[in-house]
Coordinates of C-alpha atoms in Angstrom, one line a residue:
X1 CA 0.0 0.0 0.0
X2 CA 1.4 3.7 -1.4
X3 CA 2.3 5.7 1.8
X4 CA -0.1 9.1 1.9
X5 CA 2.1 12.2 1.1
X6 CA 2.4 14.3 4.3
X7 CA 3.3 17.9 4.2
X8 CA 3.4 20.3 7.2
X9 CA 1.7 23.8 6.3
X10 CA 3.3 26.5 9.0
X11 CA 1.5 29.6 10.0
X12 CA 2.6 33.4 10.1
X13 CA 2.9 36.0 12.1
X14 CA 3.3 39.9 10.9
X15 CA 6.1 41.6 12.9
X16 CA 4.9 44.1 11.2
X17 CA 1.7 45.3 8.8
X18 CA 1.1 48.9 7.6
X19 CA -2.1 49.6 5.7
X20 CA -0.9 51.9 3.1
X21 CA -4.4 52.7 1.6
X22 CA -7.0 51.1 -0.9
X23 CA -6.4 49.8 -4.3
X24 CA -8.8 50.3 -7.6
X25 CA -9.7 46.6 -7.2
X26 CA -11.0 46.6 -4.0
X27 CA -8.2 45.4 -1.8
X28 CA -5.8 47.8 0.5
X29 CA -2.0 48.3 -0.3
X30 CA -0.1 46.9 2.3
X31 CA 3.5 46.7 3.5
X32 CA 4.7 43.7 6.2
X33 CA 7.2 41.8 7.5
X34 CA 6.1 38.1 7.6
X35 CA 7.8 35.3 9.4
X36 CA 6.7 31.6 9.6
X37 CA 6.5 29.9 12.7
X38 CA 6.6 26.5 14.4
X39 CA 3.0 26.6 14.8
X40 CA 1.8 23.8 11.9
X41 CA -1.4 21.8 10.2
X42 CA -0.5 19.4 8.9
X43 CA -1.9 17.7 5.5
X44 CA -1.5 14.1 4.1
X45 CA -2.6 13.5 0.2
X46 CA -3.4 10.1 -1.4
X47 CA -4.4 8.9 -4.8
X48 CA -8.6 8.5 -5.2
X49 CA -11.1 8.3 -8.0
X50 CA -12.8 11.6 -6.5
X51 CA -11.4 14.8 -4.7
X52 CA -12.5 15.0 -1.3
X53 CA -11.4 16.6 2.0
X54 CA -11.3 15.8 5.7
X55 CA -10.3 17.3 9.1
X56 CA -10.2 16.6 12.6
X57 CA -11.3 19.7 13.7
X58 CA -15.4 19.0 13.3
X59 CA -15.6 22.8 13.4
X60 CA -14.2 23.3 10.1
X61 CA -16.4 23.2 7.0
X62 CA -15.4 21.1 4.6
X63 CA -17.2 21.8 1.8
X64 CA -16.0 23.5 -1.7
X65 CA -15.5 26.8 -0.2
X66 CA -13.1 25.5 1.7
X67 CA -9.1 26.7 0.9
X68 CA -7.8 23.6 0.7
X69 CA -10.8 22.2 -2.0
X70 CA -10.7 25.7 -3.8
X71 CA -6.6 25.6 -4.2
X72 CA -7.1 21.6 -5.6
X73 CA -9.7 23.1 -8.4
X74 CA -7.7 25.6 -9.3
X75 CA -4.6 23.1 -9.8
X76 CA -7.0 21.0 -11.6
X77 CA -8.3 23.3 -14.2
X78 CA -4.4 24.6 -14.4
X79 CA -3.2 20.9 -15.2
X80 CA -6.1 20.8 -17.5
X81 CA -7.6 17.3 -16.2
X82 CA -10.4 16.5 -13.3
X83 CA -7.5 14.4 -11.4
X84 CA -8.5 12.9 -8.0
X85 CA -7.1 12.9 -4.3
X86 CA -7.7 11.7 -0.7
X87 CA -7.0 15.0 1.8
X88 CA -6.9 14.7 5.1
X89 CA -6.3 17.9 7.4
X90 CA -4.8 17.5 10.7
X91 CA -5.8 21.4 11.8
X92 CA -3.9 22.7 15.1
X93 CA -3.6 26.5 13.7
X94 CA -6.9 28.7 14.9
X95 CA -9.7 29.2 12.9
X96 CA -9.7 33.0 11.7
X97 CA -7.2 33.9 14.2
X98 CA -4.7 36.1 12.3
X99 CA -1.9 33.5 11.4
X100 CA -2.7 32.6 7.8
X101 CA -4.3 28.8 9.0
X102 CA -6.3 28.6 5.5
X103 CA -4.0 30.2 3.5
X104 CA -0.8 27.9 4.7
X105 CA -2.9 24.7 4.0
X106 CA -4.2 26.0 0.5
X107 CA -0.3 26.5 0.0
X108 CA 0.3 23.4 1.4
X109 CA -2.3 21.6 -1.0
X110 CA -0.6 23.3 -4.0
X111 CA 2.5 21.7 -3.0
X112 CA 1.4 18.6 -2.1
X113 CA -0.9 17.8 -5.2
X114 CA 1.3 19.3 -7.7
X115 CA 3.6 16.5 -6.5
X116 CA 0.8 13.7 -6.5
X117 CA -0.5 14.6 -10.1
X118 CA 3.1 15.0 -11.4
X119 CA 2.2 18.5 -12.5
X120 CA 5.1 19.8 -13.0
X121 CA 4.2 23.1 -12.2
X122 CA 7.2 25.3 -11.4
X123 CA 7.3 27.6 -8.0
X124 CA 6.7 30.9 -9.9
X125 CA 3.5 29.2 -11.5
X126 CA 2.4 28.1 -8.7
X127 CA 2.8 31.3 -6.8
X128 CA 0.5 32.8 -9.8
X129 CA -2.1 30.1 -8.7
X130 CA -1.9 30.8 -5.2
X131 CA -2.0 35.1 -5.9
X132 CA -5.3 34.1 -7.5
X133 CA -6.7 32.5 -4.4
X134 CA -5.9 34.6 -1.6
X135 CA -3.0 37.3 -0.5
X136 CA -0.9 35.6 1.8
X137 CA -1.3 32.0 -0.1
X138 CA 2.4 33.0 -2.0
X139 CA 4.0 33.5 1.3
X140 CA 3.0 30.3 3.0
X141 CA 4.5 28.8 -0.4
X142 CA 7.9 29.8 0.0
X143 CA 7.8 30.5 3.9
X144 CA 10.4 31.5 5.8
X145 CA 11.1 35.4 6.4
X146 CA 9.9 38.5 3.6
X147 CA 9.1 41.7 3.5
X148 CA 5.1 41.8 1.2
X149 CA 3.9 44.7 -0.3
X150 CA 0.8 45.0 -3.1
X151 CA -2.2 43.5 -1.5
X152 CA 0.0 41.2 0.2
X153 CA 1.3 38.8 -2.9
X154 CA 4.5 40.4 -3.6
X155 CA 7.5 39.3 -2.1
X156 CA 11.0 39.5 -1.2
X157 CA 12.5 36.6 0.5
X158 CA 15.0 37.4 3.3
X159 CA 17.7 36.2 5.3
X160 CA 16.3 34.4 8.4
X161 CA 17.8 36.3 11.5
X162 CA 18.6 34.0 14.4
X163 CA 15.9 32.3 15.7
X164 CA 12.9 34.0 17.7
X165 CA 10.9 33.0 20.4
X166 CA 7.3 34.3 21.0
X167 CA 3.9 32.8 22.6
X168 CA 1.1 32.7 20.4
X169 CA -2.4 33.7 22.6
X170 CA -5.8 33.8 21.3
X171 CA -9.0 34.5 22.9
X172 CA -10.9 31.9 21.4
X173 CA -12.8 33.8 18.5
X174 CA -12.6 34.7 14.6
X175 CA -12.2 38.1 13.5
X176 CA -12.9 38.6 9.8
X177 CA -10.1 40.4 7.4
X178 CA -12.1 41.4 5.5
X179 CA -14.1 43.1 8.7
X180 CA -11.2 44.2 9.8
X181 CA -9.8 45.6 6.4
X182 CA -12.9 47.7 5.5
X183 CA -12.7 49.7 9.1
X184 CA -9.5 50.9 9.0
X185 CA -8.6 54.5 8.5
X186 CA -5.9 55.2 6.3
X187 CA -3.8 58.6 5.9
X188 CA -1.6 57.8 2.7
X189 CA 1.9 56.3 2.3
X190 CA 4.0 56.1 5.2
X191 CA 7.7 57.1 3.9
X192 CA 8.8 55.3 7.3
X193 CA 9.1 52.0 6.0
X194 CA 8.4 50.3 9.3
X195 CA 8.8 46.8 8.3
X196 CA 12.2 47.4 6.6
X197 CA 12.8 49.1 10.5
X198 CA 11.7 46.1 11.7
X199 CA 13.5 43.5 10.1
X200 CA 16.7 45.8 10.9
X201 CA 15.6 45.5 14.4
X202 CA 15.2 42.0 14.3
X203 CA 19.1 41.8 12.9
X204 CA 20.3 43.6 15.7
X205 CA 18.6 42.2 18.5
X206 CA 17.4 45.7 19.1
X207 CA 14.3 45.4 20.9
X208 CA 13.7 49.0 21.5
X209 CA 13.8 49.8 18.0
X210 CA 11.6 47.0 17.7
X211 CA 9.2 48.4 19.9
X212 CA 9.0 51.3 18.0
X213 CA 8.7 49.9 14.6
X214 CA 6.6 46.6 15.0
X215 CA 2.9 48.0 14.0
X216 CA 0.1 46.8 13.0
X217 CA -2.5 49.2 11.4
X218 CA -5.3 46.4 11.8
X219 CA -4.6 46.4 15.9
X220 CA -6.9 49.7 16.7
X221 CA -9.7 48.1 14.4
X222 CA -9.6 44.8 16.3
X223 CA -8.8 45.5 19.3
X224 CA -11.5 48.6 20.1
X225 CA -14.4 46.0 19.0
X226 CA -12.6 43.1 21.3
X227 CA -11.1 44.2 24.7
X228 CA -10.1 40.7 25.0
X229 CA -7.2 41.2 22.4
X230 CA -5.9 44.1 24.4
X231 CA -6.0 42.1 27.6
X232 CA -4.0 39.2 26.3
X233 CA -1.3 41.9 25.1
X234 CA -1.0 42.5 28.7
X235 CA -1.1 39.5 30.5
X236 CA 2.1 38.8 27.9
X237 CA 3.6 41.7 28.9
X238 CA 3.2 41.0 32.6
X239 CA 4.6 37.3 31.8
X240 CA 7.9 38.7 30.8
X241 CA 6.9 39.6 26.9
X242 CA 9.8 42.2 25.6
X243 CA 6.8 43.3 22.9
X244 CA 3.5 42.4 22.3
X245 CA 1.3 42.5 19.1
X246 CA -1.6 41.6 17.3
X247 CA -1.0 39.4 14.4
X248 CA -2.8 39.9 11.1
X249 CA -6.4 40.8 11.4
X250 CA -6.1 39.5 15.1
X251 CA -7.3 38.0 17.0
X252 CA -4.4 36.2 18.5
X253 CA -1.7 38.0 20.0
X254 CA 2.0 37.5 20.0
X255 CA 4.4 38.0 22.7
X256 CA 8.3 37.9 21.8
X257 CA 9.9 36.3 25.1
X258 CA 14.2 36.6 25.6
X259 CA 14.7 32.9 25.5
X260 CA 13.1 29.4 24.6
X261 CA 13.0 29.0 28.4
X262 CA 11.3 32.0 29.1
X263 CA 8.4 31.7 26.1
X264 CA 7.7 28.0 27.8
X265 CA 7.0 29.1 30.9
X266 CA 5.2 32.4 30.2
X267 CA 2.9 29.7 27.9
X268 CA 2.8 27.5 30.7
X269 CA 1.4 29.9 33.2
X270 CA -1.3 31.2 30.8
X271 CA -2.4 27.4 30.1
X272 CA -2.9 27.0 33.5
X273 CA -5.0 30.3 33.7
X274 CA -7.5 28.6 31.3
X275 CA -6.1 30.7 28.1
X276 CA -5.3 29.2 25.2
X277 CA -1.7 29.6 24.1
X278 CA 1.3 28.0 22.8
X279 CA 4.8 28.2 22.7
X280 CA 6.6 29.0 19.2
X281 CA 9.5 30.0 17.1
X282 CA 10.6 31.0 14.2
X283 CA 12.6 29.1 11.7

């Protein structure tokens, strides 16, 4: 019997994400700093007659408007033939929470099916498929560290910095981008270039200057509708957190912590306070 393919799909947290203003189709130009964490789903492909998709997570519907089915279609109709697969989704990312969970296993899906059909499909093509089906799907293709301007879809890859440690905290909620997107206020460019700060931050080890430079536009939007998000953000802080921010459209929270040591057993003491958190880094 053929062993299933198994791929891991990690999620992502913005270090930083500055809303630059809206776009003639609809989205908002955006400039971040994306990094992918050890945070994973993870997503196992085999050869069947029909396409079909499956998850432990009974929350998670399943249907054809899910990510993972809409990113197979695509790949089908890209490959020109109606192939066939067995997907099953092992989901430990949260629902809606601001980390790219559907978008890393539509990238994931890409990935894994392209190899499964024997597509063939090169990386830059499939970065046009995944461009097509949401904004972050082309970073969760390539993963790692880049800066992502446009509407989120183009990329420059960078030069991981030495590894980070952060606790991931989320209330237990979804928050809507596209909620969150169409209540922001913009006020034109920034000439800053606070992700570019950021990542130069990040180099350094110079968490003052990452302090200052680490925004996220979507936080106010988020966070005055949910006081929980706010709340996290200090209970991190309190736990030893060096910075605390809301990642992507929220609602979870991230706190970057000295030390592995440290990020454990701030994660430790919010599990026991009933919250739900977890202990990451980056790669």
């Amino acid at each position: 019997m053929t062993q299933p393919l198994v791929l891991r799909a990690p999620a992502k947290i913005n270090l930083s994400l500055e809303v630059l203003g809206p776009r003639a189709d609809g989205y908002h130009a955006v400039r971040m700093l994306m990094a992918s964490v050890s945070l994973e789903d993870e997503l196992s492909f085999e050869p069947a007659e029909l396409l079909s998709l499956a998850c432990d997570l009974p929350a998670l519907d399943c249907s054809e408007s899910n990510l993972v089915l809409r990113a197979a279609r695509a790949l089908q109709k890209a490959l020109g033939r109606e192939a066939g697969a067995r997907i099953q989704l092992k989901k430990r990312i949260p629902l809606g929470g601001g980390l790219a969970g559907g978008s890393t296993d539509a990238a994931a899906t890409l990935l894994g099916l392209n190899q499964l059909w024997r597509g063939g499909l090169d990386p830059k093509a499939l970065s046009v498929l995944a461009a097509a089906l949401g904004s972050d799907i082309p970073f969760c293709l390539q993963g790692g560290w880049a800066f992502a301007t446009g509407r989120g879809e183009v990329l420059e890859s960078l030069a991981p910095p030495p590894r980070l440690h952060f606790v991931l905290a989320n209330p237990g909620f979804e928050v809507s981008t596209k909620w969150a997107y169409s209540n922001v206020l913009t006020t034109g460019i920034s000439h800053r270039n606070l992700s570019a700060e950021a990542y130069a931050a990040v180099q350094k080890r110079d968490w003052a200057a990452l302090e200052a430079s680490a925004l996220n536009d979507l936080e106010k939007v988020t966070a005055s509708r949910y006081p929980e998000v706010p709340a996290l953000q200090r209970q991190l802080l309190d736990l030893g957190a060096l910075i605390s921010r809301m990642s992507g459209s929220g609602p979870t929270v991230w706190g970057l912590f000295k030390d592995a040591e440290e990020s454990k057993k701030a994660c430790e003491t919010m599990i026991n306070m009933k919250i739900k958190a977890i202990a990451v880094h980056t790669h």
